Tab-separated table of C-alpha atoms and ligand atoms in Angstrom:
chain	number	residue	atom	x	y	z
U	29	UNK	CA	105.040	116.620	138.312
U	30	UNK	CA	107.643	115.624	140.881
U	31	UNK	CA	111.339	114.793	140.450
U	32	UNK	CA	112.861	112.698	143.238
U	33	UNK	CA	116.656	112.752	143.543
U	34	UNK	CA	117.178	109.974	146.019
U	35	UNK	CA	118.168	106.588	147.279
U	36	UNK	CA	117.070	103.136	146.240
U	37	UNK	CA	117.722	100.195	148.563
U	38	UNK	CA	116.810	96.581	148.876
U	39	UNK	CA	115.722	95.980	152.467
U	40	UNK	CA	116.850	92.549	153.596
U	41	UNK	CA	114.901	91.666	156.682
U	42	UNK	CA	116.565	89.055	158.871
U	43	UNK	CA	114.356	87.696	161.639
U	44	UNK	CA	116.358	86.576	164.688
U	45	UNK	CA	115.599	85.445	168.227
U	46	UNK	CA	118.321	87.839	169.404
U	47	UNK	CA	121.594	89.292	168.121
U	48	UNK	CA	124.406	86.693	167.870
U	49	UNK	CA	127.345	86.995	170.250
U	50	UNK	CA	130.849	87.504	168.817
U	51	UNK	CA	131.978	84.170	167.321
U	52	UNK	CA	128.518	82.618	167.559
U	53	UNK	CA	126.701	81.022	164.604
U	54	UNK	CA	122.919	81.244	164.735
U	55	UNK	CA	120.097	80.189	162.471
U	56	UNK	CA	117.809	82.778	160.970
U	57	UNK	CA	114.148	82.401	161.844
U	58	UNK	CA	113.025	84.131	158.718
U	59	UNK	CA	114.217	86.098	155.723
U	60	UNK	CA	112.404	88.586	153.545
U	61	UNK	CA	113.407	91.045	150.864
U	62	UNK	CA	111.487	94.275	150.442
U	63	UNK	CA	111.899	97.530	148.565
U	64	UNK	CA	113.248	100.534	150.441
U	65	UNK	CA	115.431	103.614	150.504
U	66	UNK	CA	114.014	107.021	151.392
U	67	UNK	CA	113.995	108.167	147.773
U	68	UNK	CA	112.120	105.116	146.533
U	69	UNK	CA	109.600	105.268	149.388
U	70	UNK	CA	108.905	108.973	148.835
U	71	UNK	CA	108.588	108.523	145.075
U	72	UNK	CA	106.055	105.741	145.585
U	73	UNK	CA	104.090	107.818	148.093
U	74	UNK	CA	103.888	110.698	145.593
U	75	UNK	CA	102.925	108.368	142.728
U	76	UNK	CA	100.180	106.715	144.781
U	77	UNK	CA	98.828	110.189	145.471
U	78	UNK	CA	98.411	110.730	141.734
U	79	UNK	CA	101.608	112.603	140.855
U	80	UNK	CA	103.650	112.061	137.745
U	81	UNK	CA	107.009	111.089	139.268
U	82	UNK	CA	110.481	110.970	137.679
U	83	UNK	CA	113.333	109.359	139.580
U	84	UNK	CA	116.990	110.383	139.416
U	85	UNK	CA	119.276	107.825	141.058
U	86	UNK	CA	121.553	104.808	140.729
U	87	UNK	CA	121.296	101.068	141.223
U	88	UNK	CA	123.874	98.322	140.692
U	89	UNK	CA	123.946	95.855	137.804
U	90	UNK	CA	122.393	93.159	139.996
U	91	UNK	CA	119.142	91.431	140.847
U	92	UNK	CA	118.219	93.961	143.554
U	93	UNK	CA	118.561	96.799	141.081
U	94	UNK	CA	116.271	95.032	138.659
U	95	UNK	CA	113.803	94.267	141.444
U	96	UNK	CA	113.713	97.904	142.549
U	97	UNK	CA	113.294	99.315	139.045
U	98	UNK	CA	110.375	96.942	138.476
U	99	UNK	CA	108.845	97.912	141.814
U	100	UNK	CA	109.060	101.625	140.971
U	101	UNK	CA	107.656	101.066	137.497
U	102	UNK	CA	104.743	99.123	138.943
U	103	UNK	CA	103.681	102.369	140.624
U	104	UNK	CA	104.046	104.229	137.344
U	105	UNK	CA	107.299	105.990	138.228
U	106	UNK	CA	109.505	107.040	135.312
U	107	UNK	CA	112.896	105.315	135.740
U	108	UNK	CA	114.639	106.632	132.638
U	109	UNK	CA	117.130	108.518	134.845
U	110	UNK	CA	117.971	105.643	137.146
U	111	UNK	CA	121.447	104.694	135.968
U	112	UNK	CA	122.942	101.258	136.344
U	113	UNK	CA	126.325	101.492	138.047
U	114	UNK	CA	128.735	98.858	136.713
U	115	UNK	CA	131.071	99.056	139.711
U	116	UNK	CA	128.857	99.322	142.774
U	117	UNK	CA	125.976	97.212	144.063
U	118	UNK	CA	122.420	98.388	144.615
U	119	UNK	CA	122.104	99.919	148.097
U	120	UNK	CA	121.204	97.379	150.756
U	121	UNK	CA	119.807	97.706	154.253
U	122	UNK	CA	120.103	94.631	156.478
U	123	UNK	CA	117.374	94.912	159.066
U	124	UNK	CA	118.021	92.663	162.059
U	125	UNK	CA	114.574	92.215	163.521
U	126	UNK	CA	114.680	90.536	166.923
U	127	UNK	CA	111.899	88.708	168.735
U	128	UNK	CA	111.823	91.587	171.211
U	129	UNK	CA	110.665	93.826	168.351
U	130	UNK	CA	113.929	95.777	168.430
U	131	UNK	CA	115.562	96.663	165.098
U	132	UNK	CA	119.242	96.983	164.312
U	133	UNK	CA	120.066	98.143	160.814
U	134	UNK	CA	123.250	97.835	158.732
U	135	UNK	CA	123.378	99.885	155.534
U	136	UNK	CA	125.573	99.386	152.500
U	137	UNK	CA	124.965	102.606	150.533
U	138	UNK	CA	126.335	101.090	147.320
U	139	UNK	CA	125.420	102.867	144.105
U	140	UNK	CA	123.389	105.584	145.901
U	141	UNK	CA	126.528	107.429	146.956
U	142	UNK	CA	128.031	107.174	143.479
U	143	UNK	CA	125.456	109.378	141.771
U	144	UNK	CA	127.628	111.608	139.562
U	145	UNK	CA	127.434	115.288	138.664
U	146	UNK	CA	126.848	114.106	135.103
U	147	UNK	CA	123.716	112.178	136.214
U	148	UNK	CA	122.209	115.414	137.520
U	149	UNK	CA	123.232	117.301	134.358
U	150	UNK	CA	121.593	114.626	132.214
U	151	UNK	CA	118.347	115.164	134.136
U	152	UNK	CA	118.447	118.949	133.729
U	153	UNK	CA	115.556	119.081	131.265
U	154	UNK	CA	113.419	117.048	133.678
U	155	UNK	CA	114.290	119.182	136.690
U	156	UNK	CA	113.619	122.408	134.796
U	157	UNK	CA	110.117	121.365	133.787
U	158	UNK	CA	109.127	119.862	137.164
U	159	UNK	CA	106.783	121.515	139.655
U	160	UNK	CA	108.946	120.410	142.537
U	161	UNK	CA	112.139	118.467	143.258
U	162	UNK	CA	112.545	116.394	146.430
U	163	UNK	CA	115.823	115.108	147.901
U	164	UNK	CA	117.113	113.389	151.060
U	165	UNK	CA	120.567	112.645	152.485
U	166	UNK	CA	121.106	109.071	151.343
U	167	UNK	CA	122.704	110.537	148.194
U	168	UNK	CA	125.718	112.914	148.023
U	169	UNK	CA	124.938	116.426	149.321
U	170	UNK	CA	126.852	118.000	146.418
U	171	UNK	CA	124.440	116.374	143.935
U	172	UNK	CA	121.512	117.883	145.846
U	173	UNK	CA	123.136	121.317	145.743
U	174	UNK	CA	123.697	121.033	141.977
U	175	UNK	CA	120.120	119.880	141.349
U	176	UNK	CA	118.589	122.543	143.625
U	177	UNK	CA	120.622	125.250	141.858
U	178	UNK	CA	119.152	124.137	138.527
U	179	UNK	CA	115.670	124.032	140.029
U	180	UNK	CA	115.963	127.467	141.649
U	181	UNK	CA	117.236	129.029	138.412
U	182	UNK	CA	114.222	127.593	136.575
U	183	UNK	CA	111.701	128.668	139.233
U	184	UNK	CA	111.083	125.057	140.330
U	185	UNK	CA	110.328	124.515	144.038
U	186	UNK	CA	112.767	122.527	146.181
U	187	UNK	CA	111.882	120.250	149.093
U	188	UNK	CA	114.667	118.976	151.333
U	189	UNK	CA	113.983	116.077	153.679
U	190	UNK	CA	117.111	116.330	155.885
U	191	UNK	CA	117.183	112.622	156.738
U	192	UNK	CA	119.091	110.757	158.045
U	193	UNK	CA	120.075	113.485	160.510
U	194	UNK	CA	123.262	115.274	159.578
U	195	UNK	CA	124.667	118.801	159.578
U	196	UNK	CA	123.780	120.735	156.436
U	197	UNK	CA	125.852	123.416	154.684
U	198	UNK	CA	124.145	126.839	154.703
U	199	UNK	CA	124.460	127.059	150.922
U	200	UNK	CA	122.042	124.129	150.619
U	201	UNK	CA	119.601	125.664	153.109
U	202	UNK	CA	119.641	128.864	151.032
U	203	UNK	CA	118.482	126.828	148.014
U	204	UNK	CA	115.663	125.134	149.954
U	205	UNK	CA	112.056	126.310	149.600
U	206	UNK	CA	110.715	123.805	152.113
U	207	UNK	CA	112.521	121.693	154.705
U	208	UNK	CA	110.843	118.824	156.541
U	209	UNK	CA	112.882	117.646	159.551
U	210	UNK	CA	111.571	115.331	162.265
U	211	UNK	CA	112.412	116.217	165.858
U	212	UNK	CA	115.850	114.568	165.836
U	213	UNK	CA	116.810	116.198	162.537
U	214	UNK	CA	115.521	119.593	163.685
U	215	UNK	CA	117.748	119.402	166.753
U	216	UNK	CA	120.730	118.394	164.599
U	217	UNK	CA	120.178	121.447	162.370
U	218	UNK	CA	119.411	124.050	165.049
U	219	UNK	CA	120.755	122.700	168.386
U	220	UNK	CA	117.252	123.345	169.721
U	221	UNK	CA	115.604	120.410	171.471
U	222	UNK	CA	112.166	120.354	169.898
U	223	UNK	CA	109.577	119.171	172.406
U	224	UNK	CA	106.937	121.905	172.774
U	225	UNK	CA	105.258	124.657	170.727
U	226	UNK	CA	107.814	127.316	171.691
U	227	UNK	CA	110.811	125.188	170.730
U	228	UNK	CA	109.049	124.185	167.495
U	229	UNK	CA	108.615	127.808	166.519
U	230	UNK	CA	112.150	128.708	167.579
U	231	UNK	CA	113.666	125.871	165.554
U	232	UNK	CA	111.586	126.797	162.508
U	233	UNK	CA	112.571	130.472	162.833
U	234	UNK	CA	116.231	129.538	163.095
U	235	UNK	CA	115.988	127.480	159.905
U	236	UNK	CA	114.382	130.460	158.180
U	237	UNK	CA	117.192	132.687	159.439
U	238	UNK	CA	119.616	130.262	157.742
U	239	UNK	CA	117.837	130.793	154.421
U	240	UNK	CA	115.059	128.181	154.221
U	241	UNK	CA	111.722	129.672	153.158
U	242	UNK	CA	109.173	127.277	154.668
U	243	UNK	CA	109.500	124.733	157.472
U	244	UNK	CA	107.383	121.709	158.306
U	245	UNK	CA	108.359	119.732	161.412
U	246	UNK	CA	107.063	116.172	161.571
U	247	UNK	CA	106.401	115.235	165.171
U	248	UNK	CA	105.587	111.502	165.073
U	249	UNK	CA	102.480	110.706	167.114
U	250	UNK	CA	102.124	114.454	167.803
U	251	UNK	CA	101.482	115.235	164.141
U	252	UNK	CA	103.170	118.164	162.419
U	253	UNK	CA	103.872	121.896	162.721
U	254	UNK	CA	104.524	124.376	159.947
U	255	UNK	CA	105.774	127.928	159.591
U	256	UNK	CA	105.585	129.573	156.171
U	257	UNK	CA	107.505	132.300	154.467
U	258	UNK	CA	104.740	134.810	155.236
U	259	UNK	CA	104.581	133.751	158.883
U	260	UNK	CA	101.521	131.555	158.751
U	261	UNK	CA	101.878	128.808	161.348
U	262	UNK	CA	99.811	125.880	162.475
U	263	UNK	CA	100.106	122.784	164.643
U	264	UNK	CA	98.317	119.868	163.013
U	265	UNK	CA	97.568	117.058	165.484
U	266	UNK	CA	98.150	113.446	164.401
U	267	UNK	CA	95.213	111.140	163.806
U	268	UNK	CA	94.555	108.926	166.810
U	269	UNK	CA	95.364	105.487	165.474
U	270	UNK	CA	96.973	102.292	166.742
U	271	UNK	CA	100.519	102.417	165.397
U	272	UNK	CA	101.863	98.957	164.528
U	273	UNK	CA	104.975	99.870	162.519
U	274	UNK	CA	106.057	103.459	161.913
U	275	UNK	CA	108.532	102.505	159.131
U	276	UNK	CA	107.824	104.694	156.137
U	277	UNK	CA	105.683	107.241	158.023
U	278	UNK	CA	108.050	110.127	157.364
U	279	UNK	CA	108.559	109.071	153.746
U	280	UNK	CA	104.809	108.855	153.157
U	281	UNK	CA	104.422	112.333	154.637
U	282	UNK	CA	107.084	113.889	152.383
U	283	UNK	CA	105.994	112.081	149.211
U	284	UNK	CA	102.375	113.089	149.737
U	285	UNK	CA	103.342	116.695	150.450
U	286	UNK	CA	105.319	116.821	147.220
U	287	UNK	CA	102.330	115.409	145.361
U	288	UNK	CA	99.761	117.779	146.853
U	289	UNK	CA	101.560	121.127	147.303
U	290	UNK	CA	100.877	123.721	144.629
U	291	UNK	CA	104.122	124.995	143.061
U	292	UNK	CA	103.753	128.312	144.936
U	293	UNK	CA	102.921	126.524	148.242
U	294	UNK	CA	99.696	128.525	148.703
U	295	UNK	CA	97.852	125.387	149.871
U	296	UNK	CA	100.334	124.289	152.536
U	297	UNK	CA	97.601	123.750	155.135
U	298	UNK	CA	95.623	121.358	152.918
U	299	UNK	CA	98.784	119.547	151.831
U	300	UNK	CA	99.947	119.043	155.435
U	301	UNK	CA	96.521	117.770	156.464
U	302	UNK	CA	96.543	115.334	153.552
U	303	UNK	CA	100.101	114.100	154.343
U	304	UNK	CA	99.205	113.736	158.023
U	305	UNK	CA	96.193	111.596	157.136
U	306	UNK	CA	98.205	109.498	154.667
U	307	UNK	CA	101.026	108.763	157.121
U	308	UNK	CA	98.545	107.821	159.848
U	309	UNK	CA	97.480	105.020	157.477
U	310	UNK	CA	101.094	103.927	156.896
U	311	UNK	CA	101.742	103.380	160.621
U	312	UNK	CA	98.834	100.962	160.860
U	313	UNK	CA	100.478	98.394	158.559
U	314	UNK	CA	103.794	96.520	158.612
U	315	UNK	CA	106.593	97.482	156.228
U	316	UNK	CA	107.248	100.626	154.226
U	317	UNK	CA	106.225	100.303	150.575
U	318	UNK	CA	103.299	97.886	151.100
U	319	UNK	CA	101.806	100.224	153.708
U	320	UNK	CA	101.968	103.466	151.682
U	321	UNK	CA	98.352	104.376	150.864
U	322	UNK	CA	96.813	105.415	147.563
U	323	UNK	CA	94.977	108.708	147.192
U	324	UNK	CA	91.710	106.796	147.202
U	325	UNK	CA	92.543	105.289	150.590
U	326	UNK	CA	93.572	108.672	152.008
U	327	UNK	CA	90.433	110.492	150.905
U	328	UNK	CA	88.033	107.685	151.819
U	329	UNK	CA	86.459	108.330	155.159
Q	17	ADP	P1	109.990	109.970	160.694
Q	17	ADP	O1	109.406	108.627	160.344
Q	17	ADP	O2	110.728	110.595	159.561
Q	17	ADP	O3	110.730	110.018	162.001
Q	17	ADP	P2	107.701	111.073	162.059
Q	17	ADP	O4	107.909	110.030	163.114
Q	17	ADP	O5	107.699	112.486	162.485
Q	17	ADP	O6	108.740	110.926	160.863
Q	17	ADP	O7	106.328	110.723	161.330
Q	17	ADP	C1	105.911	111.384	160.170
Q	17	ADP	C2	104.425	111.631	160.214
Q	17	ADP	O8	103.739	110.381	160.331
Q	17	ADP	C3	103.955	112.450	161.403
Q	17	ADP	O9	104.084	113.827	161.124
Q	17	ADP	C4	102.508	112.010	161.533
Q	17	ADP	O10	101.701	112.696	160.581
Q	17	ADP	C5	102.573	110.536	161.130
Q	17	ADP	N1	102.704	109.645	162.303
Q	17	ADP	C6	103.847	109.144	162.818
Q	17	ADP	N2	103.604	108.389	163.907
Q	17	ADP	C7	102.268	108.404	164.090
Q	17	ADP	C8	101.371	107.809	165.042
Q	17	ADP	N3	101.815	107.050	166.049
Q	17	ADP	N4	100.038	108.062	164.898
Q	17	ADP	C9	99.563	108.824	163.889
Q	17	ADP	N5	100.353	109.415	162.970
Q	17	ADP	C10	101.680	109.210	163.053
């Protein structure tokens, strides 16, 4: 089973002809609310690929929080360790979607950044009996360090999705069994511009030198590359599909990996191939959560 320590957002999608000018009042062309947050997306991806998933996080005492808990439960995710924060709202992402197709996004992190040390301590028994714990950077880094320490001490594998891109303290990298940066995040972590096989290997090696055991780089329409602890490496090309909306591709990849990797990572090749197939399905549909496939859809040919 998988524990996700992560973010929960309501995505508020505002459809506009164009961005308003300073001082201008404009009418919206459309308005939609959808579930989001990297943690929630990854948890749903893992659950749809048949994992038992437990979520550790925070929402506000508001309608969005209720909506998100219901959404997670609908996919069978255990929400016992999602706390309701009395003082902060559920995380919100305002997605300004213009006619041109361009996106501008405003995020109010809300309750996600108020996850407390006590929340992680309360989930200790869950973390210690998990196969793997997954975290991303929309929650406080110190909480991830605390949770990964517990996991490491109990022999539970740790997966760090270092998104959104930010610098990472070495002490977190040393607690990470598998890191999964995209190209932008890999460059942020290594100062290596990742755009060919040599730079992929060099970036992965540098991450290993900083203490990470295994590295998987996600490369968008190029697929993925991995380098393991015992120096196995492989470039896995992406499926040739017509991408309509890549929102949620990375999250599908990580959630599916977490669901399919054996605790000792001895099936990394199969797990990467599965995640690559799953995320190629996500990019062919609009939105994040609605486009995350089930295991049945991934394995159907
Ligand atoms: P992120 O969304 O985090 O930036 P990527 O863009 O690297 O992550 O995408 C994650 C994975 O989704 C890729 O490794 C690949 O398997 C799949 N993917 C992304 N874009 C495409 C695409 N255009 N065609 C097929 N697969 C894709």
